[in-house]
Amino acid sequence: MSQFSRSAALLLCLLGCNVWKAVTKTLREQRAQEVTLKVHVSDSSTHQPLGKAFIEIFTNQTSFASGYSEADGVAFITFSYTLGVQLLIAATKSGYVPNSSPWLATKLPLFSCVSLLLHPERSATLMVYEDIVQIVSGFQGTLIQPRVQFQRRSLNLPKNSTYRNLIAFLTVAVTPWEVGNFPYLQGIDVNRTGNSSRFELTPVTAVSVHLLNSDGTEIQVNGPICVTIPLPTKSSLKHNDPLPAWKFDKKIGAWLKSGLGLVQREGDYLTWTYFAPQLGYWVAAMSPQSPGNMGLVGGSDASVYHTAFLLAILGGMTVILLVLLCLLIYYCSVVGKCSML
């Protein structure tokens, strides 16, 4: 065999080895591997550990692993994980605003710990009138207070329960630190064709409003529920500006777009007013101008892009190997004919 044939064969073997290494590495990265994650939950005010907090792990708006924290506020959650997929770690506990944090690994960690702070729900003043029900944050004074109002007939009291058994909570977040005590602000907007876009929200204010029975069960209220929240004094918003409302869905761990609120002026203050269909967790946040080009890409999307990129590289290397193989076959056939002559 000539020098060219030996060189071509050697190059072919080297490229084949590289292709095999790339294939095995891709398969190894795409294979789910077992991971144990330590989650520490504590009170945001006292920084004391919180036991019996419910921990959930989400991927692509689906909960696939869960557990409860011990008395020291720690929970160890074991699950199967595919590298490069973004997860959402969420913690909930009665009497606290739920919180969550994203988690992503590109290499299998030897150890990983996530700390979540839960903010206590703030008790509110409940006023039941002949026609309406009001929930007001703190005592009513001269300043504008956050308030929630709905028709009394919209209140569905359980059997053997009276208004005396009701407890109201109204927690409002305005500063970035306060908003940080609410769940991770990943918004989901579903268009008319059914396609959804995921992106980070830019919050203006967030609110948690609940009405509980004496046994701690949630009281259902059939809207409309008028929610009015004072805005920061240095806000760039103006009177009559529309401001989208987003509702937190515990089942998927994300915020869903739920209509528009309106910025209104009350004396020297600006407020955000929104008619909510039910009580719960709400955030007023700006809509991104280009949802598909902003924010974090979902974990499943990142995995798809990563796989497509690797497949493109493997495809290119395969084409090069085929070209070299054809050249080698052609050269060998030419050399054979020349030897016969």
mmCIF file of N, CA, C and O in Angstrom, residues 7-106:
data_model
loop_
_atom_site.group_PDB
_atom_site.id
_atom_site.type_symbol
_atom_site.label_atom_id
_atom_site.label_comp_id
_atom_site.label_asym_id
_atom_site.label_seq_id
_atom_site.Cartn_x
_atom_site.Cartn_y
_atom_site.Cartn_z
ATOM 1 N N SER A 7 -1.818 6.965 4.864
ATOM 2 C CA SER A 7 -2.207 8.225 5.516
ATOM 3 C C SER A 7 -3.724 8.391 5.555
ATOM 4 O O SER A 7 -4.296 8.811 6.565
ATOM 5 N N ALA A 8 -4.361 8.041 4.430
ATOM 6 C CA ALA A 8 -5.818 8.153 4.375
ATOM 7 C C ALA A 8 -6.487 7.203 5.361
ATOM 8 O O ALA A 8 -7.451 7.543 6.037
ATOM 9 N N ALA A 9 -5.951 5.970 5.435
ATOM 10 C CA ALA A 9 -6.518 4.996 6.370
ATOM 11 C C ALA A 9 -6.341 5.450 7.823
ATOM 12 O O ALA A 9 -7.240 5.304 8.657
ATOM 13 N N LEU A 10 -5.169 6.019 8.126
ATOM 14 C CA LEU A 10 -4.919 6.515 9.475
ATOM 15 C C LEU A 10 -5.844 7.665 9.832
ATOM 16 O O LEU A 10 -6.412 7.722 10.931
ATOM 17 N N LEU A 11 -6.031 8.588 8.890
ATOM 18 C CA LEU A 11 -6.936 9.713 9.116
ATOM 19 C C LEU A 11 -8.364 9.234 9.306
ATOM 20 O O LEU A 11 -9.108 9.742 10.154
ATOM 21 N N LEU A 12 -8.750 8.218 8.520
ATOM 22 C CA LEU A 12 -10.088 7.659 8.628
ATOM 23 C C LEU A 12 -10.317 7.042 10.005
ATOM 24 O O LEU A 12 -11.369 7.214 10.625
ATOM 25 N N CYS A 13 -9.307 6.333 10.514
ATOM 26 C CA CYS A 13 -9.415 5.720 11.850
ATOM 27 C C CYS A 13 -9.515 6.773 12.939
ATOM 28 O O CYS A 13 -10.299 6.640 13.886
ATOM 29 N N LEU A 14 -8.701 7.843 12.822
ATOM 30 C CA LEU A 14 -8.743 8.908 13.826
ATOM 31 C C LEU A 14 -10.097 9.593 13.865
ATOM 32 O O LEU A 14 -10.661 9.847 14.936
ATOM 33 N N LEU A 15 -10.646 9.889 12.677
ATOM 34 C CA LEU A 15 -11.961 10.518 12.627
ATOM 35 C C LEU A 15 -13.041 9.582 13.162
ATOM 36 O O LEU A 15 -13.973 10.006 13.843
ATOM 37 N N GLY A 16 -12.919 8.299 12.868
ATOM 38 C CA GLY A 16 -13.878 7.332 13.388
ATOM 39 C C GLY A 16 -13.861 7.282 14.901
ATOM 40 O O GLY A 16 -14.910 7.209 15.551
ATOM 41 N N CYS A 17 -12.646 7.328 15.486
ATOM 42 C CA CYS A 17 -12.536 7.340 16.947
ATOM 43 C C CYS A 17 -13.177 8.586 17.551
ATOM 44 O O CYS A 17 -13.860 8.526 18.575
ATOM 45 N N ASN A 18 -12.941 9.739 16.899
ATOM 46 C CA ASN A 18 -13.533 10.990 17.407
ATOM 47 C C ASN A 18 -15.052 10.964 17.329
ATOM 48 O O ASN A 18 -15.747 11.443 18.236
ATOM 49 N N VAL A 19 -15.583 10.387 16.229
ATOM 50 C CA VAL A 19 -17.037 10.282 16.095
ATOM 51 C C VAL A 19 -17.602 9.391 17.194
ATOM 52 O O VAL A 19 -18.619 9.695 17.819
ATOM 53 N N TRP A 20 -16.923 8.268 17.462
ATOM 54 C CA TRP A 20 -17.389 7.351 18.497
ATOM 55 C C TRP A 20 -17.374 8.014 19.876
ATOM 56 O O TRP A 20 -18.301 7.851 20.669
ATOM 57 N N LYS A 21 -16.308 8.776 20.168
ATOM 58 C CA LYS A 21 -16.226 9.479 21.448
ATOM 59 C C LYS A 21 -17.352 10.496 21.586
ATOM 60 O O LYS A 21 -17.960 10.644 22.643
ATOM 61 N N ALA A 22 -17.622 11.236 20.479
ATOM 62 C CA ALA A 22 -18.687 12.238 20.522
ATOM 63 C C ALA A 22 -20.050 11.587 20.728
ATOM 64 O O ALA A 22 -20.890 12.089 21.479
ATOM 65 N N VAL A 23 -20.276 10.435 20.063
ATOM 66 C CA VAL A 23 -21.552 9.735 20.208
ATOM 67 C C VAL A 23 -21.739 9.245 21.636
ATOM 68 O O VAL A 23 -22.799 9.418 22.249
ATOM 69 N N THR A 24 -20.715 8.602 22.202
ATOM 70 C CA THR A 24 -20.824 8.084 23.566
ATOM 71 C C THR A 24 -20.995 9.209 24.576
ATOM 72 O O THR A 24 -21.733 9.075 25.551
ATOM 73 N N LYS A 25 -20.295 10.359 24.351
ATOM 74 C CA LYS A 25 -20.445 11.488 25.261
ATOM 75 C C LYS A 25 -21.855 12.055 25.210
ATOM 76 O O LYS A 25 -22.459 12.392 26.231
ATOM 77 N N THR A 26 -22.418 12.141 23.979
ATOM 78 C CA THR A 26 -23.781 12.651 23.829
ATOM 79 C C THR A 26 -24.785 11.746 24.529
ATOM 80 O O THR A 26 -25.679 12.216 25.242
ATOM 81 N N LEU A 27 -24.626 10.434 24.340
ATOM 82 C CA LEU A 27 -25.539 9.495 24.978
ATOM 83 C C LEU A 27 -25.424 9.558 26.499
ATOM 84 O O LEU A 27 -26.417 9.464 27.219
ATOM 85 N N ARG A 28 -24.195 9.733 27.001
ATOM 86 C CA ARG A 28 -23.982 9.801 28.437
ATOM 87 C C ARG A 28 -24.628 11.060 29.021
ATOM 88 O O ARG A 28 -25.213 11.042 30.103
ATOM 89 N N GLU A 29 -24.502 12.190 28.297
ATOM 90 C CA GLU A 29 -25.078 13.436 28.790
ATOM 91 C C GLU A 29 -26.596 13.415 28.748
ATOM 92 O O GLU A 29 -27.258 14.022 29.588
ATOM 93 N N GLN A 30 -27.172 12.736 27.754
ATOM 94 C CA GLN A 30 -28.620 12.711 27.611
ATOM 95 C C GLN A 30 -29.264 11.668 28.514
ATOM 96 O O GLN A 30 -30.483 11.677 28.685
ATOM 97 N N ARG A 31 -28.472 10.757 29.095
ATOM 98 C CA ARG A 31 -29.014 9.742 29.975
ATOM 99 C C ARG A 31 -29.274 10.336 31.365
ATOM 100 O O ARG A 31 -28.429 11.028 31.921
ATOM 101 N N ALA A 32 -30.450 10.061 31.921
ATOM 102 C CA ALA A 32 -30.796 10.562 33.246
ATOM 103 C C ALA A 32 -29.920 9.899 34.305
ATOM 104 O O ALA A 32 -29.668 8.691 34.250
ATOM 105 N N GLN A 33 -29.448 10.712 35.252
ATOM 106 C CA GLN A 33 -28.602 10.214 36.326
ATOM 107 C C GLN A 33 -29.207 10.611 37.668
ATOM 108 O O GLN A 33 -29.853 11.648 37.793
ATOM 109 N N GLU A 34 -28.972 9.779 38.675
ATOM 110 C CA GLU A 34 -29.565 10.022 39.990
ATOM 111 C C GLU A 34 -28.837 11.145 40.720
ATOM 112 O O GLU A 34 -27.611 11.157 40.792
ATOM 113 N N VAL A 35 -29.614 12.091 41.258
ATOM 114 C CA VAL A 35 -29.074 13.237 41.983
ATOM 115 C C VAL A 35 -29.836 13.375 43.302
ATOM 116 O O VAL A 35 -31.057 13.185 43.346
ATOM 117 N N THR A 36 -29.118 13.701 44.372
ATOM 118 C CA THR A 36 -29.743 14.005 45.663
ATOM 119 C C THR A 36 -29.510 15.481 45.971
ATOM 120 O O THR A 36 -28.373 15.936 46.046
ATOM 121 N N LEU A 37 -30.600 16.213 46.139
ATOM 122 C CA LEU A 37 -30.541 17.653 46.369
ATOM 123 C C LEU A 37 -30.967 17.965 47.802
ATOM 124 O O LEU A 37 -31.991 17.479 48.277
ATOM 125 N N LYS A 38 -30.166 18.773 48.472
ATOM 126 C CA LYS A 38 -30.511 19.231 49.821
ATOM 127 C C LYS A 38 -31.239 20.569 49.710
ATOM 128 O O LYS A 38 -30.741 21.507 49.102
ATOM 129 N N VAL A 39 -32.422 20.645 50.307
ATOM 130 C CA VAL A 39 -33.219 21.873 50.291
ATOM 131 C C VAL A 39 -33.404 22.333 51.739
ATOM 132 O O VAL A 39 -33.894 21.565 52.579
ATOM 133 N N HIS A 40 -32.999 23.582 52.003
ATOM 134 C CA HIS A 40 -33.121 24.146 53.356
ATOM 135 C C HIS A 40 -34.152 25.263 53.331
ATOM 136 O O HIS A 40 -34.046 26.216 52.547
ATOM 137 N N VAL A 41 -35.177 25.154 54.192
ATOM 138 C CA VAL A 41 -36.281 26.114 54.227
ATOM 139 C C VAL A 41 -36.270 26.825 55.576
ATOM 140 O O VAL A 41 -36.174 26.181 56.630
ATOM 141 N N SER A 42 -36.361 28.165 55.546
ATOM 142 C CA SER A 42 -36.364 28.938 56.789
ATOM 143 C C SER A 42 -37.293 30.134 56.669
ATOM 144 O O SER A 42 -37.696 30.536 55.570
ATOM 145 N N ASP A 43 -37.614 30.723 57.817
ATOM 146 C CA ASP A 43 -38.476 31.911 57.899
ATOM 147 C C ASP A 43 -37.671 33.146 57.478
ATOM 148 O O ASP A 43 -36.570 33.369 57.968
ATOM 149 N N SER A 44 -38.226 33.947 56.561
ATOM 150 C CA SER A 44 -37.487 35.109 56.048
ATOM 151 C C SER A 44 -37.335 36.205 57.104
ATOM 152 O O SER A 44 -36.435 37.042 56.996
ATOM 153 N N SER A 45 -38.207 36.219 58.121
ATOM 154 C CA SER A 45 -38.134 37.258 59.155
ATOM 155 C C SER A 45 -37.198 36.870 60.295
ATOM 156 O O SER A 45 -36.356 37.663 60.717
ATOM 157 N N THR A 46 -37.326 35.637 60.785
ATOM 158 C CA THR A 46 -36.527 35.189 61.930
ATOM 159 C C THR A 46 -35.335 34.333 61.529
ATOM 160 O O THR A 46 -34.452 34.096 62.350
ATOM 161 N N HIS A 47 -35.351 33.858 60.275
ATOM 162 C CA HIS A 47 -34.319 32.948 59.757
ATOM 163 C C HIS A 47 -34.257 31.636 60.545
ATOM 164 O O HIS A 47 -33.251 30.935 60.508
ATOM 165 N N GLN A 48 -35.346 31.309 61.225
ATOM 166 C CA GLN A 48 -35.445 30.029 61.906
ATOM 167 C C GLN A 48 -35.875 28.946 60.907
ATOM 168 O O GLN A 48 -36.659 29.217 59.996
ATOM 169 N N PRO A 49 -35.356 27.723 61.053
ATOM 170 C CA PRO A 49 -35.733 26.650 60.117
ATOM 171 C C PRO A 49 -37.213 26.318 60.228
ATOM 172 O O PRO A 49 -37.821 26.434 61.306
ATOM 173 N N LEU A 50 -37.793 25.907 59.123
ATOM 174 C CA LEU A 50 -39.214 25.570 59.071
ATOM 175 C C LEU A 50 -39.377 24.083 58.769
ATOM 176 O O LEU A 50 -38.936 23.602 57.709
ATOM 177 N N GLY A 51 -39.982 23.369 59.684
ATOM 178 C CA GLY A 51 -40.288 21.963 59.462
ATOM 179 C C GLY A 51 -41.632 21.786 58.788
ATOM 180 O O GLY A 51 -42.468 22.694 58.762
ATOM 181 N N LYS A 52 -41.829 20.607 58.225
ATOM 182 C CA LYS A 52 -43.082 20.233 57.551
ATOM 183 C C LYS A 52 -43.417 21.153 56.379
ATOM 184 O O LYS A 52 -44.597 21.323 56.035
ATOM 185 N N ALA A 53 -42.399 21.751 55.760
ATOM 186 C CA ALA A 53 -42.626 22.507 54.516
ATOM 187 C C ALA A 53 -42.632 21.516 53.355
ATOM 188 O O ALA A 53 -41.807 20.591 53.308
ATOM 189 N N PHE A 54 -43.543 21.694 52.435
ATOM 190 C CA PHE A 54 -43.678 20.786 51.296
ATOM 191 C C PHE A 54 -42.764 21.243 50.165
ATOM 192 O O PHE A 54 -42.861 22.389 49.707
ATOM 193 N N ILE A 55 -41.875 20.364 49.734
ATOM 194 C CA ILE A 55 -40.910 20.677 48.677
ATOM 195 C C ILE A 55 -41.331 19.963 47.395
ATOM 196 O O ILE A 55 -41.616 18.762 47.412
ATOM 197 N N GLU A 56 -41.350 20.704 46.294
ATOM 198 C CA GLU A 56 -41.664 20.124 44.989
ATOM 199 C C GLU A 56 -40.589 20.520 43.985
ATOM 200 O O GLU A 56 -40.048 21.634 44.044
ATOM 201 N N ILE A 57 -40.304 19.604 43.052
ATOM 202 C CA ILE A 57 -39.353 19.877 41.975
ATOM 203 C C ILE A 57 -40.112 19.781 40.656
ATOM 204 O O ILE A 57 -40.751 18.757 40.367
ATOM 205 N N PHE A 58 -40.029 20.860 39.864
ATOM 206 C CA PHE A 58 -40.757 20.941 38.601
ATOM 207 C C PHE A 58 -39.784 20.917 37.424
ATOM 208 O O PHE A 58 -38.663 21.442 37.508
ATOM 209 N N THR A 59 -40.229 20.327 36.325
ATOM 210 C CA THR A 59 -39.565 20.460 35.041
ATOM 211 C C THR A 59 -40.640 20.597 33.979
ATOM 212 O O THR A 59 -41.597 19.807 33.928
ATOM 213 N N ASN A 60 -40.502 21.628 33.174
ATOM 214 C CA ASN A 60 -41.471 21.886 32.107
ATOM 215 C C ASN A 60 -42.899 21.942 32.654
ATOM 216 O O ASN A 60 -43.822 21.339 32.114
ATOM 217 N N GLN A 61 -43.081 22.662 33.785
ATOM 218 C CA GLN A 61 -44.366 22.873 34.449
ATOM 219 C C GLN A 61 -45.011 21.571 34.946
ATOM 220 O O GLN A 61 -46.237 21.477 35.067
ATOM 221 N N THR A 62 -44.191 20.559 35.234
ATOM 222 C CA THR A 62 -44.697 19.296 35.758
ATOM 223 C C THR A 62 -43.911 18.908 37.004
ATOM 224 O O THR A 62 -42.675 18.876 36.983
ATOM 225 N N SER A 63 -44.612 18.598 38.088
ATOM 226 C CA SER A 63 -43.973 18.173 39.326
ATOM 227 C C SER A 63 -43.621 16.692 39.217
ATOM 228 O O SER A 63 -44.479 15.863 38.901
ATOM 229 N N PHE A 64 -42.336 16.351 39.476
ATOM 230 C CA PHE A 64 -41.914 14.951 39.335
ATOM 231 C C PHE A 64 -41.208 14.405 40.582
ATOM 232 O O PHE A 64 -40.897 13.215 40.640
ATOM 233 N N ALA A 65 -40.965 15.244 41.589
ATOM 234 C CA ALA A 65 -40.356 14.775 42.835
ATOM 235 C C ALA A 65 -40.785 15.704 43.959
ATOM 236 O O ALA A 65 -40.985 16.901 43.750
ATOM 237 N N SER A 66 -40.935 15.159 45.158
ATOM 238 C CA SER A 66 -41.406 15.978 46.281
ATOM 239 C C SER A 66 -40.979 15.347 47.597
ATOM 240 O O SER A 66 -40.511 14.207 47.647
ATOM 241 N N GLY A 67 -41.155 16.119 48.679
ATOM 242 C CA GLY A 67 -40.829 15.654 50.016
ATOM 243 C C GLY A 67 -41.126 16.746 51.022
ATOM 244 O O GLY A 67 -41.519 17.862 50.666
ATOM 245 N N TYR A 68 -40.932 16.441 52.316
ATOM 246 C CA TYR A 68 -41.194 17.386 53.395
ATOM 247 C C TYR A 68 -39.904 17.660 54.163
ATOM 248 O O TYR A 68 -39.054 16.769 54.327
ATOM 249 N N SER A 69 -39.761 18.901 54.643
ATOM 250 C CA SER A 69 -38.592 19.256 55.440
ATOM 251 C C SER A 69 -38.752 18.726 56.862
ATOM 252 O O SER A 69 -39.853 18.644 57.392
ATOM 253 N N GLU A 70 -37.621 18.397 57.481
ATOM 254 C CA GLU A 70 -37.620 17.935 58.867
ATOM 255 C C GLU A 70 -37.659 19.144 59.813
ATOM 256 O O GLU A 70 -37.765 20.282 59.376
ATOM 257 N N ALA A 71 -37.541 18.876 61.108
ATOM 258 C CA ALA A 71 -37.606 19.949 62.103
ATOM 259 C C ALA A 71 -36.482 20.964 61.921
ATOM 260 O O ALA A 71 -36.632 22.142 62.271
ATOM 261 N N ASP A 72 -35.342 20.534 61.354
ATOM 262 C CA ASP A 72 -34.220 21.453 61.113
ATOM 263 C C ASP A 72 -34.361 22.208 59.804
ATOM 264 O O ASP A 72 -33.443 22.921 59.382
ATOM 265 N N GLY A 73 -35.518 22.068 59.131
ATOM 266 C CA GLY A 73 -35.774 22.780 57.884
ATOM 267 C C GLY A 73 -35.138 22.165 56.661
ATOM 268 O O GLY A 73 -35.181 22.762 55.584
ATOM 269 N N VAL A 74 -34.565 20.971 56.798
ATOM 270 C CA VAL A 74 -33.827 20.346 55.704
ATOM 271 C C VAL A 74 -34.614 19.172 55.123
ATOM 272 O O VAL A 74 -35.220 18.386 55.863
ATOM 273 N N ALA A 75 -34.592 19.075 53.801
ATOM 274 C CA ALA A 75 -35.176 17.938 53.091
ATOM 275 C C ALA A 75 -34.175 17.459 52.047
ATOM 276 O O ALA A 75 -33.531 18.275 51.376
ATOM 277 N N PHE A 76 -34.013 16.147 51.930
ATOM 278 C CA PHE A 76 -33.166 15.560 50.899
ATOM 279 C C PHE A 76 -34.068 14.907 49.866
ATOM 280 O O PHE A 76 -34.818 13.976 50.171
ATOM 281 N N ILE A 77 -33.994 15.402 48.634
ATOM 282 C CA ILE A 77 -34.836 14.917 47.545
ATOM 283 C C ILE A 77 -33.949 14.213 46.519
ATOM 284 O O ILE A 77 -32.997 14.812 46.000
ATOM 285 N N THR A 78 -34.242 12.958 46.242
ATOM 286 C CA THR A 78 -33.496 12.187 45.249
ATOM 287 C C THR A 78 -34.352 12.014 44.002
ATOM 288 O O THR A 78 -35.535 11.650 44.090
ATOM 289 N N PHE A 79 -33.754 12.259 42.833
ATOM 290 C CA PHE A 79 -34.494 12.174 41.577
ATOM 291 C C PHE A 79 -33.536 11.899 40.425
ATOM 292 O O PHE A 79 -32.310 12.014 40.571
ATOM 293 N N SER A 80 -34.085 11.532 39.286
ATOM 294 C CA SER A 80 -33.302 11.316 38.070
ATOM 295 C C SER A 80 -33.196 12.626 37.310
ATOM 296 O O SER A 80 -34.210 13.289 37.067
ATOM 297 N N TYR A 81 -31.977 12.972 36.915
ATOM 298 C CA TYR A 81 -31.743 14.280 36.293
ATOM 299 C C TYR A 81 -30.941 14.137 35.009
ATOM 300 O O TYR A 81 -29.965 13.383 34.947
ATOM 301 N N THR A 82 -31.374 14.856 33.988
ATOM 302 C CA THR A 82 -30.651 14.933 32.718
ATOM 303 C C THR A 82 -29.896 16.247 32.669
ATOM 304 O O THR A 82 -30.491 17.317 32.846
ATOM 305 N N LEU A 83 -28.578 16.183 32.448
ATOM 306 C CA LEU A 83 -27.751 17.384 32.457
ATOM 307 C C LEU A 83 -28.256 18.422 31.464
ATOM 308 O O LEU A 83 -28.653 18.089 30.344
ATOM 309 N N GLY A 84 -28.230 19.692 31.879
ATOM 310 C CA GLY A 84 -28.633 20.794 31.009
ATOM 311 C C GLY A 84 -30.096 21.154 31.089
ATOM 312 O O GLY A 84 -30.524 22.125 30.463
ATOM 313 N N VAL A 85 -30.894 20.404 31.849
ATOM 314 C CA VAL A 85 -32.326 20.679 31.967
ATOM 315 C C VAL A 85 -32.568 21.559 33.190
ATOM 316 O O VAL A 85 -32.129 21.240 34.298
ATOM 317 N N GLN A 86 -33.264 22.674 33.001
ATOM 318 C CA GLN A 86 -33.543 23.574 34.114
ATOM 319 C C GLN A 86 -34.724 23.067 34.937
ATOM 320 O O GLN A 86 -35.763 22.706 34.402
ATOM 321 N N LEU A 87 -34.530 23.054 36.257
ATOM 322 C CA LEU A 87 -35.580 22.651 37.178
ATOM 323 C C LEU A 87 -36.023 23.851 38.010
ATOM 324 O O LEU A 87 -35.349 24.874 38.044
ATOM 325 N N LEU A 88 -37.151 23.691 38.677
ATOM 326 C CA LEU A 88 -37.655 24.716 39.585
ATOM 327 C C LEU A 88 -37.910 24.052 40.935
ATOM 328 O O LEU A 88 -38.669 23.084 41.023
ATOM 329 N N ILE A 89 -37.235 24.563 41.965
ATOM 330 C CA ILE A 89 -37.381 24.021 43.312
ATOM 331 C C ILE A 89 -38.343 24.922 44.079
ATOM 332 O O ILE A 89 -38.078 26.112 44.254
ATOM 333 N N ALA A 90 -39.470 24.380 44.539
ATOM 334 C CA ALA A 90 -40.511 25.178 45.199
ATOM 335 C C ALA A 90 -40.770 24.656 46.600
ATOM 336 O O ALA A 90 -40.678 23.452 46.865
ATOM 337 N N ALA A 91 -41.109 25.587 47.515
ATOM 338 C CA ALA A 91 -41.444 25.237 48.896
ATOM 339 C C ALA A 91 -42.718 25.959 49.303
ATOM 340 O O ALA A 91 -42.878 27.152 49.020
ATOM 341 N N THR A 92 -43.625 25.240 49.946
ATOM 342 C CA THR A 92 -44.878 25.823 50.432
ATOM 343 C C THR A 92 -45.122 25.361 51.868
ATOM 344 O O THR A 92 -44.739 24.258 52.260
ATOM 345 N N LYS A 93 -45.779 26.223 52.640
ATOM 346 C CA LYS A 93 -46.157 25.899 54.015
ATOM 347 C C LYS A 93 -47.321 26.788 54.407
ATOM 348 O O LYS A 93 -47.345 27.974 54.048
ATOM 349 N N SER A 94 -48.269 26.233 55.122
ATOM 350 C CA SER A 94 -49.440 26.995 55.550
ATOM 351 C C SER A 94 -49.009 28.194 56.380
ATOM 352 O O SER A 94 -48.175 28.090 57.284
ATOM 353 N N GLY A 95 -49.604 29.366 56.069
ATOM 354 C CA GLY A 95 -49.279 30.593 56.783
ATOM 355 C C GLY A 95 -48.119 31.363 56.182
ATOM 356 O O GLY A 95 -47.738 32.412 56.710
ATOM 357 N N TYR A 96 -47.556 30.864 55.071
ATOM 358 C CA TYR A 96 -46.414 31.512 54.426
ATOM 359 C C TYR A 96 -46.679 31.666 52.921
ATOM 360 O O TYR A 96 -47.404 30.866 52.316
ATOM 361 N N VAL A 97 -46.068 32.694 52.342
ATOM 362 C CA VAL A 97 -46.099 32.868 50.890
ATOM 363 C C VAL A 97 -45.143 31.843 50.276
ATOM 364 O O VAL A 97 -43.991 31.738 50.721
ATOM 365 N N PRO A 98 -45.573 31.056 49.294
ATOM 366 C CA PRO A 98 -44.662 30.074 48.693
ATOM 367 C C PRO A 98 -43.494 30.761 47.994
ATOM 368 O O PRO A 98 -43.592 31.921 47.583
ATOM 369 N N ASN A 99 -42.404 30.032 47.862
ATOM 370 C CA ASN A 99 -41.231 30.571 47.190
ATOM 371 C C ASN A 99 -40.598 29.478 46.339
ATOM 372 O O ASN A 99 -40.810 28.284 46.591
ATOM 373 N N SER A 100 -39.832 29.874 45.345
ATOM 374 C CA SER A 100 -39.190 28.897 44.461
ATOM 375 C C SER A 100 -37.932 29.496 43.868
ATOM 376 O O SER A 100 -37.730 30.715 43.873
ATOM 377 N N SER A 101 -37.079 28.611 43.339
ATOM 378 C CA SER A 101 -35.808 29.042 42.763
ATOM 379 C C SER A 101 -35.430 28.098 41.628
ATOM 380 O O SER A 101 -35.630 26.881 41.732
ATOM 381 N N PRO A 102 -34.862 28.621 40.525
ATOM 382 C CA PRO A 102 -34.415 27.741 39.433
ATOM 383 C C PRO A 102 -33.139 27.003 39.816
ATOM 384 O O PRO A 102 -32.346 27.474 40.633
ATOM 385 N N TRP A 103 -32.932 25.839 39.204
ATOM 386 C CA TRP A 103 -31.739 25.017 39.456
ATOM 387 C C TRP A 103 -31.334 24.355 38.147
ATOM 388 O O TRP A 103 -32.164 23.780 37.444
ATOM 389 N N LEU A 104 -30.034 24.453 37.833
ATOM 390 C CA LEU A 104 -29.517 23.922 36.568
ATOM 391 C C LEU A 104 -28.099 23.418 36.779
ATOM 392 O O LEU A 104 -27.300 24.045 37.487
ATOM 393 N N ALA A 105 -27.757 22.279 36.172
ATOM 394 C CA ALA A 105 -26.412 21.718 36.259
ATOM 395 C C ALA A 105 -25.966 21.245 34.880
ATOM 396 O O ALA A 105 -26.719 20.561 34.185
ATOM 397 N N THR A 106 -24.768 21.639 34.487
ATOM 398 C CA THR A 106 -24.185 21.165 33.226
ATOM 399 C C THR A 106 -23.200 20.030 33.454
ATOM 400 O O THR A 106 -22.805 19.353 32.516
#
